[in-house]
Amino acid sequence: MSSTATAAGATSSRRWLALGLIAAAQFMVIMDTSIIGVALPKMQADLGFTAEGLSWVFNAYVVAFGGLLLLGGRLSDLFGARRIFGIGWTILAAGSLTAGLADNVTVELVGRAVQGAGSALIAPAALTLLFTIFGSSPKDLTKALALYGAAAPAGGTAGVFLGGVLTEYASWPWVFFINLPLAGVVLLLTNAVMPAGTTRRGSLDLAGAATVTTGLAAVVFAIVRAPQVGWTAPSTVLAGLGGIALLTVFVGLQATLKQPLMRLGIFKASNLAASNVAQFMLGAAWIPMFFFVNLYLQQVLGLGAFASGAALLPLTVTIMVGMLAGAPRLIARFGPKTMTVAGLATLAAGLVWLSFIRPDGTFVTDVLPATLVTAAGMAMAFIPSLGLALSAAAPEEGGLASGIVNTSYQVGSALGLAVMTAVASMYGADRLGDAIALTDGFSAGLLGAAGIAAAGALMAAAWIRSAGPAPDPEPQQETAGIS
C-alpha cells in the first residue's frame, strides 16, 4: 500500500473517530436530562428537597442550557469550535463532580446549572465541527448527521437504564459521576482527531450576551415553572415579561452594533428561519409525546420506571435505524424539504393514533404500534431540517447557526411540554389514582402535540425552499477579543 493511500486511510479514520466524539457529545447532553429521573426520590430523601423543589434538579439544567446556547455558538465562531468543545466538556465534568458530591439542595442545583452551561458550549461547537469535517461531501454529511441524530434517542434511553441500575446497585451520585470517564476520554482525544479550526475576527458583544442569555433563561424559567405554579401566577408573568423585554433589547442591540452577538442578517440565508421553525415544532411535539407515554405506562398500566424505559426500546431502535439507514437514502431521493414535511406529518398521524390509549389498555395494542409511527416521523424530519439549518449559514457563522438551531429545538421542547402539560391537566392528568381521568388527560395532551406537528408540516411545506441562494456573509474586521 502506498504512503498516500495510508495517509488517506488515517485521515478517514480520524474523521470518523471525530464523529464518534461528536455523537458522544449529543449522547451525553440528552442523557443528562433523563438519567436523573429514577434517582430523584433518593436525592429528595438525602438532600432534603421539597416536592416542588425537586423538579429543579431537571429545570436548573434546562434553563442554563437553553439560555447559554447562542453565546456558546458565538464563542465557537470567534475562538474556534475545537477549543470551545473542550472547554464545554471541562465545565460539564466540573458540574457533574459538584452535583455528585453535593450534600445540600443549593450545591446540587448549582452543579446541575454548571452542567447545563457546559452542554450549552458543547452542543453548538459539536455541530460546527461536524459540518466542518463533513460539509464538503453532501453524502458524508447526511451520514454524519444521521449518526449524530441517532445519538439523541440512544442517550435518552440509556439515561433511563443507567439511572435505574446506578441508583439501585451503587448510589444516586453515580448518575453524575458516570460523566467523568467519558469526559476524560473525549478531552484526551479531541486535539488529536478534531480540526484545529481558526480564530475568527470579531469581538464578543458582552451586552448582547448578557441580555440574550438572561432573557432566554427567564423565558425558559417561566415556561418550565408555569405548570407547577400556574400560567397567571406573578412569578410566571414577571419572568415571562421580563424575559421578553430583555430579548427585545437584545434585538435592538443586534440591529445597531457593528460586531453583534447574532447578526440579524443571518436570517436572510435561504431556509435558515424556516428550518429553525421546523426544529422548534418538532421539539414541541416530540417531547410531550415522550413525557405522556412514560406517564401512561407507569401511572395507568402500572409499569415501573425501569420497565417503562425497556418498553420504549422499540421506539428508540426504530428512530436509530430510521436515521442511520433510512433517512440518508430518502433524503438523497426526495430532498430535505419533502422529508421534513413528510416526517412532521407522519409524527402528527402517530400522535393522533396514540391519543386513542385506553384506561384498560395494554402496551402491545395501545402504545407500541403508534409509537413506532411517531418514531418513523421523527427519524424522517430531524436530519433534513437540521441539515438545512446548518448548511444555510456561511462557514464563519457555523457556530451561530448551530446555537440558533439548538436553541430553537430546546425552547420548542420546553414550551411544548409546558403547554401540553397544562392542557393534559385540564382534562384530568393531575388526578393520580384515577385511570380514566389520567388517560383522558394524556390523550388530550397527545392530540395537542399532534396539532403542533401538523402545523409544523404545513409551515415547512409553505416556507422551506427546495433550493435557495447562497448565504449572506458579513466580513469580519477586528481580531477576536472582548468588548
mmCIF file of N, CA and C in Angstrom, residues 330-417:
data_model
loop_
_atom_site.group_PDB
_atom_site.id
_atom_site.type_symbol
_atom_site.label_atom_id
_atom_site.label_comp_id
_atom_site.label_asym_id
_atom_site.label_seq_id
_atom_site.Cartn_x
_atom_site.Cartn_y
_atom_site.Cartn_z
ATOM 1 N N LEU A 330 -33.557 8.306 1.749
ATOM 2 C CA LEU A 330 -34.773 9.031 1.402
ATOM 3 C C LEU A 330 -34.484 10.498 1.099
ATOM 4 N N ILE A 331 -33.572 11.098 1.872
ATOM 5 C CA ILE A 331 -33.196 12.493 1.614
ATOM 6 C C ILE A 331 -32.545 12.623 0.243
ATOM 7 N N ALA A 332 -31.663 11.681 -0.082
ATOM 8 C CA ALA A 332 -30.997 11.712 -1.387
ATOM 9 C C ALA A 332 -31.997 11.577 -2.528
ATOM 10 N N ARG A 333 -33.058 10.825 -2.300
ATOM 11 C CA ARG A 333 -34.032 10.590 -3.369
ATOM 12 C C ARG A 333 -35.084 11.691 -3.464
ATOM 13 N N PHE A 334 -35.606 12.145 -2.318
ATOM 14 C CA PHE A 334 -36.744 13.066 -2.340
ATOM 15 C C PHE A 334 -36.392 14.501 -1.948
ATOM 16 N N GLY A 335 -35.223 14.705 -1.345
ATOM 17 C CA GLY A 335 -34.833 16.045 -0.939
ATOM 18 C C GLY A 335 -35.225 16.363 0.483
ATOM 19 N N PRO A 336 -34.527 17.311 1.124
ATOM 20 C CA PRO A 336 -34.768 17.604 2.543
ATOM 21 C C PRO A 336 -36.126 18.234 2.817
ATOM 22 N N LYS A 337 -36.644 19.064 1.907
ATOM 23 C CA LYS A 337 -37.944 19.678 2.167
ATOM 24 C C LYS A 337 -39.037 18.621 2.235
ATOM 25 N N THR A 338 -39.085 17.744 1.242
ATOM 26 C CA THR A 338 -40.113 16.712 1.211
ATOM 27 C C THR A 338 -40.036 15.834 2.444
ATOM 28 N N MET A 339 -38.820 15.482 2.850
ATOM 29 C CA MET A 339 -38.661 14.599 4.005
ATOM 30 C C MET A 339 -39.049 15.300 5.308
ATOM 31 N N THR A 340 -38.749 16.599 5.431
ATOM 32 C CA THR A 340 -39.149 17.332 6.632
ATOM 33 C C THR A 340 -40.662 17.391 6.754
ATOM 34 N N VAL A 341 -41.324 17.731 5.656
ATOM 35 C CA VAL A 341 -42.786 17.809 5.658
ATOM 36 C C VAL A 341 -43.396 16.434 5.939
ATOM 37 N N ALA A 342 -42.904 15.404 5.235
ATOM 38 C CA ALA A 342 -43.447 14.060 5.423
ATOM 39 C C ALA A 342 -43.204 13.560 6.842
ATOM 40 N N GLY A 343 -42.041 13.865 7.404
ATOM 41 C CA GLY A 343 -41.742 13.419 8.760
ATOM 42 C C GLY A 343 -42.651 14.051 9.789
ATOM 43 N N LEU A 344 -42.865 15.371 9.697
ATOM 44 C CA LEU A 344 -43.762 16.042 10.639
ATOM 45 C C LEU A 344 -45.198 15.541 10.481
ATOM 46 N N ALA A 345 -45.626 15.292 9.241
ATOM 47 C CA ALA A 345 -46.979 14.772 9.013
ATOM 48 C C ALA A 345 -47.119 13.366 9.585
ATOM 49 N N THR A 346 -46.095 12.539 9.413
ATOM 50 C CA THR A 346 -46.123 11.181 9.969
ATOM 51 C C THR A 346 -46.140 11.215 11.493
ATOM 52 N N LEU A 347 -45.363 12.115 12.068
ATOM 53 C CA LEU A 347 -45.369 12.276 13.524
ATOM 54 C C LEU A 347 -46.762 12.668 14.005
ATOM 55 N N ALA A 348 -47.411 13.590 13.300
ATOM 56 C CA ALA A 348 -48.772 14.005 13.663
ATOM 57 C C ALA A 348 -49.739 12.822 13.616
ATOM 58 N N ALA A 349 -49.635 12.006 12.553
ATOM 59 C CA ALA A 349 -50.525 10.843 12.415
ATOM 60 C C ALA A 349 -50.300 9.852 13.557
ATOM 61 N N GLY A 350 -49.034 9.600 13.901
ATOM 62 C CA GLY A 350 -48.738 8.685 15.001
ATOM 63 C C GLY A 350 -49.253 9.192 16.332
ATOM 64 N N LEU A 351 -49.196 10.510 16.555
ATOM 65 C CA LEU A 351 -49.691 11.087 17.801
ATOM 66 C C LEU A 351 -51.212 10.982 17.898
ATOM 67 N N VAL A 352 -51.898 11.198 16.759
ATOM 68 C CA VAL A 352 -53.353 11.022 16.766
ATOM 69 C C VAL A 352 -53.695 9.576 17.115
ATOM 70 N N TRP A 353 -53.018 8.633 16.511
ATOM 71 C CA TRP A 353 -53.242 7.210 16.811
ATOM 72 C C TRP A 353 -52.982 6.944 18.295
ATOM 73 N N LEU A 354 -51.901 7.503 18.802
ATOM 74 C CA LEU A 354 -51.519 7.270 20.195
ATOM 75 C C LEU A 354 -52.549 7.850 21.161
ATOM 76 N N SER A 355 -53.265 8.876 20.716
ATOM 77 C CA SER A 355 -54.245 9.513 21.604
ATOM 78 C C SER A 355 -55.428 8.602 21.919
ATOM 79 N N PHE A 356 -55.548 7.471 21.222
ATOM 80 C CA PHE A 356 -56.643 6.525 21.473
ATOM 81 C C PHE A 356 -56.315 5.530 22.599
ATOM 82 N N ILE A 357 -55.306 5.844 23.412
ATOM 83 C CA ILE A 357 -54.971 4.995 24.559
ATOM 84 C C ILE A 357 -56.199 4.820 25.458
ATOM 85 N N ARG A 358 -56.281 3.655 26.129
ATOM 86 C CA ARG A 358 -57.438 3.309 26.963
ATOM 87 C C ARG A 358 -57.016 3.085 28.416
ATOM 88 N N PRO A 359 -57.912 3.345 29.357
ATOM 89 C CA PRO A 359 -57.583 3.105 30.766
ATOM 90 C C PRO A 359 -57.245 1.645 31.052
ATOM 91 N N ASP A 360 -57.860 0.729 30.304
ATOM 92 C CA ASP A 360 -57.592 -0.693 30.500
ATOM 93 C C ASP A 360 -56.784 -1.257 29.331
ATOM 94 N N GLY A 361 -55.976 -0.414 28.714
ATOM 95 C CA GLY A 361 -55.219 -0.828 27.533
ATOM 96 C C GLY A 361 -54.009 -1.670 27.882
ATOM 97 N N THR A 362 -53.255 -2.008 26.850
ATOM 98 C CA THR A 362 -52.014 -2.763 27.013
ATOM 99 C C THR A 362 -50.914 -2.090 26.204
ATOM 100 N N PHE A 363 -49.694 -2.386 26.549
ATOM 101 C CA PHE A 363 -48.570 -1.805 25.826
ATOM 102 C C PHE A 363 -48.565 -2.230 24.358
ATOM 103 N N VAL A 364 -48.836 -3.520 24.100
ATOM 104 C CA VAL A 364 -48.727 -4.056 22.740
ATOM 105 C C VAL A 364 -49.764 -3.439 21.806
ATOM 106 N N THR A 365 -50.965 -3.206 22.291
ATOM 107 C CA THR A 365 -52.016 -2.689 21.403
ATOM 108 C C THR A 365 -52.148 -1.165 21.453
ATOM 109 N N ASP A 366 -51.971 -0.551 22.603
ATOM 110 C CA ASP A 366 -52.245 0.882 22.751
ATOM 111 C C ASP A 366 -51.014 1.767 22.540
ATOM 112 N N VAL A 367 -49.828 1.220 22.772
ATOM 113 C CA VAL A 367 -48.629 2.059 22.751
ATOM 114 C C VAL A 367 -47.670 1.684 21.627
ATOM 115 N N LEU A 368 -47.335 0.425 21.515
ATOM 116 C CA LEU A 368 -46.259 0.005 20.616
ATOM 117 C C LEU A 368 -46.454 0.438 19.160
ATOM 118 N N PRO A 369 -47.563 0.085 18.481
ATOM 119 C CA PRO A 369 -47.660 0.420 17.069
ATOM 120 C C PRO A 369 -47.644 1.923 16.801
ATOM 121 N N ALA A 370 -48.358 2.693 17.628
ATOM 122 C CA ALA A 370 -48.424 4.142 17.403
ATOM 123 C C ALA A 370 -47.071 4.808 17.650
ATOM 124 N N THR A 371 -46.342 4.359 18.674
ATOM 125 C CA THR A 371 -45.036 4.965 18.938
ATOM 126 C C THR A 371 -44.041 4.643 17.828
ATOM 127 N N LEU A 372 -44.186 3.491 17.186
ATOM 128 C CA LEU A 372 -43.303 3.182 16.061
ATOM 129 C C LEU A 372 -43.558 4.139 14.892
ATOM 130 N N VAL A 373 -44.821 4.536 14.702
ATOM 131 C CA VAL A 373 -45.133 5.517 13.650
ATOM 132 C C VAL A 373 -44.531 6.880 14.010
ATOM 133 N N THR A 374 -44.673 7.301 15.276
ATOM 134 C CA THR A 374 -44.082 8.579 15.675
ATOM 135 C C THR A 374 -42.563 8.534 15.530
ATOM 136 N N ALA A 375 -41.960 7.396 15.847
ATOM 137 C CA ALA A 375 -40.508 7.262 15.708
ATOM 138 C C ALA A 375 -40.083 7.411 14.250
ATOM 139 N N ALA A 376 -40.864 6.815 13.344
ATOM 140 C CA ALA A 376 -40.557 6.950 11.918
ATOM 141 C C ALA A 376 -40.638 8.407 11.482
ATOM 142 N N GLY A 377 -41.643 9.138 11.984
ATOM 143 C CA GLY A 377 -41.766 10.549 11.646
ATOM 144 C C GLY A 377 -40.594 11.366 12.151
ATOM 145 N N MET A 378 -40.174 11.119 13.398
ATOM 146 C CA MET A 378 -39.026 11.821 13.964
ATOM 147 C C MET A 378 -37.773 11.531 13.158
ATOM 148 N N ALA A 379 -37.573 10.276 12.787
ATOM 149 C CA ALA A 379 -36.389 9.895 12.020
ATOM 150 C C ALA A 379 -36.358 10.582 10.665
ATOM 151 N N MET A 380 -37.527 10.764 10.044
ATOM 152 C CA MET A 380 -37.582 11.399 8.729
ATOM 153 C C MET A 380 -37.359 12.906 8.789
ATOM 154 N N ALA A 381 -37.880 13.572 9.846
ATOM 155 C CA ALA A 381 -37.879 15.033 9.874
ATOM 156 C C ALA A 381 -36.641 15.645 10.511
ATOM 157 N N PHE A 382 -36.041 14.969 11.487
ATOM 158 C CA PHE A 382 -34.985 15.602 12.273
ATOM 159 C C PHE A 382 -33.745 15.922 11.437
ATOM 160 N N ILE A 383 -33.244 14.951 10.707
ATOM 161 C CA ILE A 383 -31.982 15.130 9.989
ATOM 162 C C ILE A 383 -32.086 16.174 8.880
ATOM 163 N N PRO A 384 -33.092 16.106 8.001
ATOM 164 C CA PRO A 384 -33.132 17.107 6.931
ATOM 165 C C PRO A 384 -33.338 18.533 7.431
ATOM 166 N N SER A 385 -34.173 18.725 8.458
ATOM 167 C CA SER A 385 -34.374 20.087 8.969
ATOM 168 C C SER A 385 -33.115 20.598 9.657
ATOM 169 N N LEU A 386 -32.413 19.729 10.369
ATOM 170 C CA LEU A 386 -31.154 20.123 10.991
ATOM 171 C C LEU A 386 -30.112 20.442 9.929
ATOM 172 N N GLY A 387 -30.013 19.602 8.896
ATOM 173 C CA GLY A 387 -29.051 19.838 7.823
ATOM 174 C C GLY A 387 -29.316 21.145 7.093
ATOM 175 N N LEU A 388 -30.584 21.467 6.853
ATOM 176 C CA LEU A 388 -30.930 22.732 6.200
ATOM 177 C C LEU A 388 -30.498 23.924 7.049
ATOM 178 N N ALA A 389 -30.716 23.831 8.361
ATOM 179 C CA ALA A 389 -30.342 24.932 9.250
ATOM 180 C C ALA A 389 -28.840 25.160 9.265
ATOM 181 N N LEU A 390 -28.070 24.090 9.253
ATOM 182 C CA LEU A 390 -26.615 24.216 9.318
ATOM 183 C C LEU A 390 -26.016 24.668 7.985
ATOM 184 N N SER A 391 -26.540 24.146 6.886
ATOM 185 C CA SER A 391 -25.967 24.462 5.585
ATOM 186 C C SER A 391 -26.374 25.841 5.079
ATOM 187 N N ALA A 392 -27.381 26.457 5.716
ATOM 188 C CA ALA A 392 -27.856 27.746 5.242
ATOM 189 C C ALA A 392 -26.874 28.877 5.547
ATOM 190 N N ALA A 393 -26.104 28.750 6.620
ATOM 191 C CA ALA A 393 -25.235 29.837 7.063
ATOM 192 C C ALA A 393 -23.866 29.762 6.403
ATOM 193 N N ALA A 394 -23.191 30.889 6.367
ATOM 194 C CA ALA A 394 -21.816 30.933 5.882
ATOM 195 C C ALA A 394 -20.907 30.195 6.864
ATOM 196 N N PRO A 395 -19.766 29.643 6.393
ATOM 197 C CA PRO A 395 -18.892 28.853 7.280
ATOM 198 C C PRO A 395 -18.454 29.601 8.523
ATOM 199 N N GLU A 396 -18.170 30.915 8.392
ATOM 200 C CA GLU A 396 -17.688 31.659 9.556
ATOM 201 C C GLU A 396 -18.785 31.888 10.598
ATOM 202 N N GLU A 397 -20.024 31.568 10.262
ATOM 203 C CA GLU A 397 -21.114 31.704 11.212
ATOM 204 C C GLU A 397 -21.748 30.362 11.533
ATOM 205 N N GLY A 398 -20.972 29.280 11.334
ATOM 206 C CA GLY A 398 -21.482 27.949 11.609
ATOM 207 C C GLY A 398 -21.840 27.747 13.065
ATOM 208 N N GLY A 399 -21.027 28.292 13.974
ATOM 209 C CA GLY A 399 -21.318 28.160 15.396
ATOM 210 C C GLY A 399 -22.591 28.888 15.772
ATOM 211 N N LEU A 400 -22.785 30.074 15.201
ATOM 212 C CA LEU A 400 -24.006 30.827 15.467
ATOM 213 C C LEU A 400 -25.226 30.057 14.961
ATOM 214 N N ALA A 401 -25.137 29.524 13.738
ATOM 215 C CA ALA A 401 -26.256 28.742 13.193
ATOM 216 C C ALA A 401 -26.542 27.526 14.063
ATOM 217 N N SER A 402 -25.485 26.880 14.563
ATOM 218 C CA SER A 402 -25.668 25.721 15.446
ATOM 219 C C SER A 402 -26.334 26.128 16.751
ATOM 220 N N GLY A 403 -25.913 27.279 17.297
ATOM 221 C CA GLY A 403 -26.528 27.753 18.526
ATOM 222 C C GLY A 403 -27.997 28.092 18.334
ATOM 223 N N ILE A 404 -28.323 28.691 17.180
ATOM 224 C CA ILE A 404 -29.712 29.057 16.903
ATOM 225 C C ILE A 404 -30.582 27.817 16.790
ATOM 226 N N VAL A 405 -30.127 26.812 16.039
ATOM 227 C CA VAL A 405 -30.968 25.628 15.830
ATOM 228 C C VAL A 405 -31.110 24.819 17.124
ATOM 229 N N ASN A 406 -30.053 24.748 17.923
ATOM 230 C CA ASN A 406 -30.165 24.087 19.226
ATOM 231 C C ASN A 406 -31.151 24.826 20.127
ATOM 232 N N THR A 407 -31.072 26.168 20.109
ATOM 233 C CA THR A 407 -31.995 26.962 20.915
ATOM 234 C C THR A 407 -33.432 26.750 20.461
ATOM 235 N N SER A 408 -33.641 26.725 19.142
ATOM 236 C CA SER A 408 -34.997 26.520 18.609
ATOM 237 C C SER A 408 -35.584 25.213 19.110
ATOM 238 N N TYR A 409 -34.809 24.133 19.034
ATOM 239 C CA TYR A 409 -35.322 22.830 19.453
ATOM 240 C C TYR A 409 -35.562 22.787 20.964
ATOM 241 N N GLN A 410 -34.620 23.325 21.748
ATOM 242 C CA GLN A 410 -34.745 23.253 23.202
ATOM 243 C C GLN A 410 -35.896 24.119 23.711
ATOM 244 N N VAL A 411 -36.012 25.348 23.195
ATOM 245 C CA VAL A 411 -37.105 26.217 23.628
ATOM 246 C C VAL A 411 -38.439 25.640 23.161
ATOM 247 N N GLY A 412 -38.475 25.090 21.938
ATOM 248 C CA GLY A 412 -39.689 24.425 21.461
ATOM 249 C C GLY A 412 -40.075 23.267 22.361
ATOM 250 N N SER A 413 -39.083 22.488 22.782
ATOM 251 C CA SER A 413 -39.352 21.357 23.676
ATOM 252 C C SER A 413 -39.937 21.822 24.997
ATOM 253 N N ALA A 414 -39.319 22.854 25.591
ATOM 254 C CA ALA A 414 -39.784 23.352 26.885
ATOM 255 C C ALA A 414 -41.178 23.954 26.769
ATOM 256 N N LEU A 415 -41.410 24.756 25.726
ATOM 257 C CA LEU A 415 -42.713 25.395 25.566
ATOM 258 C C LEU A 415 -43.791 24.355 25.266
ATOM 259 N N GLY A 416 -43.497 23.424 24.346
ATOM 260 C CA GLY A 416 -44.474 22.396 24.006
ATOM 261 C C GLY A 416 -44.853 21.552 25.208
ATOM 262 N N LEU A 417 -43.855 21.165 26.005
ATOM 263 C CA LEU A 417 -44.133 20.341 27.182
ATOM 264 C C LEU A 417 -44.957 21.110 28.207
#
